[in-house]
PDB file of C-alpha atoms in Angstrom:
ATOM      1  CA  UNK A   1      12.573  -7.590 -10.996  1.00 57.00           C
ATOM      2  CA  UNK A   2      11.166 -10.384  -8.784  1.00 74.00           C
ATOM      3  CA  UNK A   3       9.599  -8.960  -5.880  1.00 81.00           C
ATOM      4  CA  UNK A   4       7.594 -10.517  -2.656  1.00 85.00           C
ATOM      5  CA  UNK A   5       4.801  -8.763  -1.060  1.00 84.00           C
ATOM      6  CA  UNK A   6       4.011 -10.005   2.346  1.00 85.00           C
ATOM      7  CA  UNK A   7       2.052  -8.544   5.513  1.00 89.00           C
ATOM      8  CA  UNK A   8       4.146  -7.413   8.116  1.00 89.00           C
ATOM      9  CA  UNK A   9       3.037  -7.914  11.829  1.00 89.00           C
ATOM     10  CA  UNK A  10       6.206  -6.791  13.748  1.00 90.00           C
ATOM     11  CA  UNK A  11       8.458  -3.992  13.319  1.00 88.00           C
ATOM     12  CA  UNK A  12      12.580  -4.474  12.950  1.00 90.00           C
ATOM     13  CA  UNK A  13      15.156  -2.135  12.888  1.00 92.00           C
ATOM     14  CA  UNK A  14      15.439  -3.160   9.300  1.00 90.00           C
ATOM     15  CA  UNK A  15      12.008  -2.598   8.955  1.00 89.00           C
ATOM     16  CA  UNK A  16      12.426   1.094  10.399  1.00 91.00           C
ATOM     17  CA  UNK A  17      15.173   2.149   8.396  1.00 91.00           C
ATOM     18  CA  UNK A  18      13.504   0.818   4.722  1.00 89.00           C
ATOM     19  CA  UNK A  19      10.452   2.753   5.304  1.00 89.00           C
ATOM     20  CA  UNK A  20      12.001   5.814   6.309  1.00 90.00           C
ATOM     21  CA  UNK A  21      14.312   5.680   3.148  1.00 89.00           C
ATOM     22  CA  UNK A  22      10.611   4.999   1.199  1.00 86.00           C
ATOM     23  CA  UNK A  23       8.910   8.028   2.862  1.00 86.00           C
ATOM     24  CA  UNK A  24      11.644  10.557   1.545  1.00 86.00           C
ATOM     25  CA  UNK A  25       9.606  12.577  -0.869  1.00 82.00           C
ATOM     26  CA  UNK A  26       6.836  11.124   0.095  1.00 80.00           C
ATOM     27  CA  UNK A  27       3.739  13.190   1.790  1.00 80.00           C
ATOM     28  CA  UNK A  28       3.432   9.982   4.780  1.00 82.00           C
ATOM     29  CA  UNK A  29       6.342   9.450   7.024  1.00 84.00           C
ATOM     30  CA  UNK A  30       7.441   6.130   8.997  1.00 86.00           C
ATOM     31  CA  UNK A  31       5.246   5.859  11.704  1.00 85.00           C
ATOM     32  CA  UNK A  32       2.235   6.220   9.944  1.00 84.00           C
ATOM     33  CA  UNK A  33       2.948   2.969   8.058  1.00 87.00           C
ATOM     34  CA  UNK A  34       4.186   1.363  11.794  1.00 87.00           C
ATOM     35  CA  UNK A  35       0.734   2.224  13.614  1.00 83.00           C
ATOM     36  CA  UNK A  36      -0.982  -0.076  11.079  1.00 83.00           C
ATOM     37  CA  UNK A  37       0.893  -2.748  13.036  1.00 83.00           C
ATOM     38  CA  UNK A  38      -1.318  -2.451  15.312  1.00 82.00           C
ATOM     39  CA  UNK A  39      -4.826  -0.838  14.033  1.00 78.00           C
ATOM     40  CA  UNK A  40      -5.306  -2.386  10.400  1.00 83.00           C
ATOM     41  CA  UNK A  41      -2.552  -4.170   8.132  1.00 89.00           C
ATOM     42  CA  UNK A  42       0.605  -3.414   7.092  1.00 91.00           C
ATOM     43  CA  UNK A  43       1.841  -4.694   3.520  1.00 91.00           C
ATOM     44  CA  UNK A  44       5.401  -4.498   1.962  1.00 90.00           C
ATOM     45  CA  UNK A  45       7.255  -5.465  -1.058  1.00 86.00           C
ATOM     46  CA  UNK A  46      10.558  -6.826  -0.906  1.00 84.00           C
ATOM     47  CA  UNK A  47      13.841  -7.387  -3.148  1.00 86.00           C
ATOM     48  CA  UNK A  48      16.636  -8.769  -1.837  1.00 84.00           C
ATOM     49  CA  UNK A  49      15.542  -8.209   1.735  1.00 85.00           C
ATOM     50  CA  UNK A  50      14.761  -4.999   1.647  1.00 85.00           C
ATOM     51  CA  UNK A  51      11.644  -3.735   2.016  1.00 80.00           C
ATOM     52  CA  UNK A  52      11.117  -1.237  -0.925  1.00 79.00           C
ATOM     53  CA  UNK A  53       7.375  -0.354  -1.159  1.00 88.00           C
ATOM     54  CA  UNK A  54       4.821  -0.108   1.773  1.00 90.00           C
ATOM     55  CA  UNK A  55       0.814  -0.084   1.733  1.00 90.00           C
ATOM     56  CA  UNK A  56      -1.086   0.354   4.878  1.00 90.00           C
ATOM     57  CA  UNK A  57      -4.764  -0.398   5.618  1.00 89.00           C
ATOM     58  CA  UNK A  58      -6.453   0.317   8.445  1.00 87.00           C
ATOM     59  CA  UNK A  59      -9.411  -1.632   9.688  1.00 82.00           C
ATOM     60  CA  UNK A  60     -11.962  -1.000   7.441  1.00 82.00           C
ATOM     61  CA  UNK A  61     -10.518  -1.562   4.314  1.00 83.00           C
ATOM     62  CA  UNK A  62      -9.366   2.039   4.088  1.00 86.00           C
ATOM     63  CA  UNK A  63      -6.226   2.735   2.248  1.00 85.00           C
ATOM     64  CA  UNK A  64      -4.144   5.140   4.817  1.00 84.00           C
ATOM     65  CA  UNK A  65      -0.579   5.281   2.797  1.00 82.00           C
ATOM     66  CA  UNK A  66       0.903   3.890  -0.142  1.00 83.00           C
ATOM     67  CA  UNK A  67       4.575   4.836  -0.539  1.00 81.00           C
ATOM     68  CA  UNK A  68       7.498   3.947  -3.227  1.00 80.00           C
ATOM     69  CA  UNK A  69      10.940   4.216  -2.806  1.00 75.00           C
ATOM     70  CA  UNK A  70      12.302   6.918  -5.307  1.00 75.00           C
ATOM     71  CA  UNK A  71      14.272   4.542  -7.505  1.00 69.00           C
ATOM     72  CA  UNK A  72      11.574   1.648  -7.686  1.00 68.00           C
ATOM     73  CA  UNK A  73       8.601   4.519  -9.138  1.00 73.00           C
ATOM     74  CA  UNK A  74       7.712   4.021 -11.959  1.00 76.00           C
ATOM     75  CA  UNK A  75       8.044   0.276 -12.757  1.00 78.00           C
ATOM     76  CA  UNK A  76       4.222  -0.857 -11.172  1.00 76.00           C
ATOM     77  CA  UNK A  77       5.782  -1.702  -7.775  1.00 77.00           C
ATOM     78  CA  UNK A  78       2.728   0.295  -6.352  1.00 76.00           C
ATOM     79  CA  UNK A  79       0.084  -1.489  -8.497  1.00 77.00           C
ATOM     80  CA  UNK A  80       2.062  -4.830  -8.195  1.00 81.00           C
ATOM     81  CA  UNK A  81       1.706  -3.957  -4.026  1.00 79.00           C
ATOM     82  CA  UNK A  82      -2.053  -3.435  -4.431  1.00 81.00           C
ATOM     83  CA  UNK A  83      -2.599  -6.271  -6.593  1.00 83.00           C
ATOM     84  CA  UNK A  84      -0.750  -9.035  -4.450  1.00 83.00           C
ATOM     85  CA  UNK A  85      -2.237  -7.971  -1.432  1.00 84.00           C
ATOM     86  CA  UNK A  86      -5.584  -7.599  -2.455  1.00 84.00           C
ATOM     87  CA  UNK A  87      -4.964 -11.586  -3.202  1.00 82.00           C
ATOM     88  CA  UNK A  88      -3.777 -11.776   0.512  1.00 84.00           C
ATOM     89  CA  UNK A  89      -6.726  -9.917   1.662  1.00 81.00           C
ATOM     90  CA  UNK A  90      -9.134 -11.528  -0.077  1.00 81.00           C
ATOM     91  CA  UNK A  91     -11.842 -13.536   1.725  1.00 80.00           C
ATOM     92  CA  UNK A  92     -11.139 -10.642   4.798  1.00 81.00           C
ATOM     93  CA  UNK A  93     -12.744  -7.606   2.641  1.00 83.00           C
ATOM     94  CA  UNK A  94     -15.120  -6.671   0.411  1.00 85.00           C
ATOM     95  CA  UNK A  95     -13.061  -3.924  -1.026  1.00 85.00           C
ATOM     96  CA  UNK A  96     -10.670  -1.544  -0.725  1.00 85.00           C
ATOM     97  CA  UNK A  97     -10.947   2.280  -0.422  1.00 88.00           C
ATOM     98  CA  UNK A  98      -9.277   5.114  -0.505  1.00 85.00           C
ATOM     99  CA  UNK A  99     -11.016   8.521   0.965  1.00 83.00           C
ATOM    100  CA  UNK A 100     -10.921  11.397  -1.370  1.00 72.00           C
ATOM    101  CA  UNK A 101      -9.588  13.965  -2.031  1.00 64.00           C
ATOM    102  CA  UNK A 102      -6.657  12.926  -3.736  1.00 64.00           C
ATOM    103  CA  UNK A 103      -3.711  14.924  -5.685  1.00 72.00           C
ATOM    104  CA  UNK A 104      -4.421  15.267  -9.132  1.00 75.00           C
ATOM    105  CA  UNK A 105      -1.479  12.987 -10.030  1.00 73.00           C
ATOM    106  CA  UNK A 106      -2.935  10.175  -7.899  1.00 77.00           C
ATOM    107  CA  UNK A 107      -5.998  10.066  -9.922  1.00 82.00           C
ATOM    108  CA  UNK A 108      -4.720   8.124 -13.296  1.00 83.00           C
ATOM    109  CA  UNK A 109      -2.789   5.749 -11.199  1.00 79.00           C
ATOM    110  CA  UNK A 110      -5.848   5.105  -9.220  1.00 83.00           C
ATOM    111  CA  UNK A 111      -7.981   4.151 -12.103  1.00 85.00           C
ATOM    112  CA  UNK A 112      -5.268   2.357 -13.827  1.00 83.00           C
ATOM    113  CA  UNK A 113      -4.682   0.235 -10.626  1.00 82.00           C
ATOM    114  CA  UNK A 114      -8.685  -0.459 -10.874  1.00 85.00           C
ATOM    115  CA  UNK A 115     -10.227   1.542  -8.601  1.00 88.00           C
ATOM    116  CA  UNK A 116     -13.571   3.225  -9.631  1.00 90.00           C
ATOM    117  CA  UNK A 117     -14.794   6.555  -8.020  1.00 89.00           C
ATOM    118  CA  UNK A 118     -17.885   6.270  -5.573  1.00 84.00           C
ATOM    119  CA  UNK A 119     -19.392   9.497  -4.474  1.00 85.00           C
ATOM    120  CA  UNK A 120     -16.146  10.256  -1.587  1.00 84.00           C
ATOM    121  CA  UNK A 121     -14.458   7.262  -1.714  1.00 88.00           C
ATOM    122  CA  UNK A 122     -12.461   5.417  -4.776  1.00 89.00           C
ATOM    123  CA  UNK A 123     -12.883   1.662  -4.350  1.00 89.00           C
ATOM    124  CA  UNK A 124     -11.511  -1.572  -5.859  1.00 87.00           C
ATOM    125  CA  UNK A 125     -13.391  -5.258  -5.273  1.00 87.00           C
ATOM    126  CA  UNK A 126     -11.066  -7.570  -4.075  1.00 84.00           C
ATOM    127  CA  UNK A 127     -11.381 -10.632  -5.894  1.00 67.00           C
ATOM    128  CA  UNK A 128     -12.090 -14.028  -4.576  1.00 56.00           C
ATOM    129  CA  UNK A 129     -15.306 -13.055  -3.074  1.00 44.00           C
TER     130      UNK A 129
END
């Protein structure tokens, strides 16, 4: 499965209607991915033009929402999100966090994805710094 991970910077009505199909079942909705646009950074992977995986940082390097689409879990779409676009990001942060507490469930993923635990916070380096 070949997929492209890019930063968004503008919404589109195809835009809208992937990330509200990749929020079902998920605990963030739509428009918490869409006010990234403007506060922080909003990253998606894509197949076939379709945006099936969203990650959005705000402004200090805080991970606000990571989302899948139900038939794309599972296959390290999420990791494959973080991975590319801590490459993008790199040279712009230090790191990237994600404020605890998190759902038991989230916890392997987060380590496997490379994120260590730091007192509140679990953090990954970005490379290229």
């Amino acid at each position: 499965m070949r997929l492209t991970v890019s930063q968004v910077t503008k919404t589109s009505e195809q835009l809208e209607l992937d990330l509200n199909k990749i929020c079902q079942n998920s605990p963030f909705d739509a428009q918490q991915f869409l006010a990234q646009l403007s506060d922080g950074k909003l990253f998606c992977s894509t197949f076939n033009d379709r945006h099936i995986a969203a990650l959005a940082i705000d402004s200090r390097g805080r991970l606000t929402a990571i989302a899948v689409g139900e038939p794309n879990r599972r296959r390290g779409v999420g990791s494959d999100l973080i991975t590319q676009a801590s490459q993008l990001l790199s040279g712009e942060l230090e790191q990237l966090c994600v404020e605890t507490p998190v759902s038991a469930e989230l916890v392997p993923w987060l380590a496997q994805a490379g994120f260590v635990q730091a007192g509140s916070l679990w953090c990954k380096r970005i490379t290229g710094l």
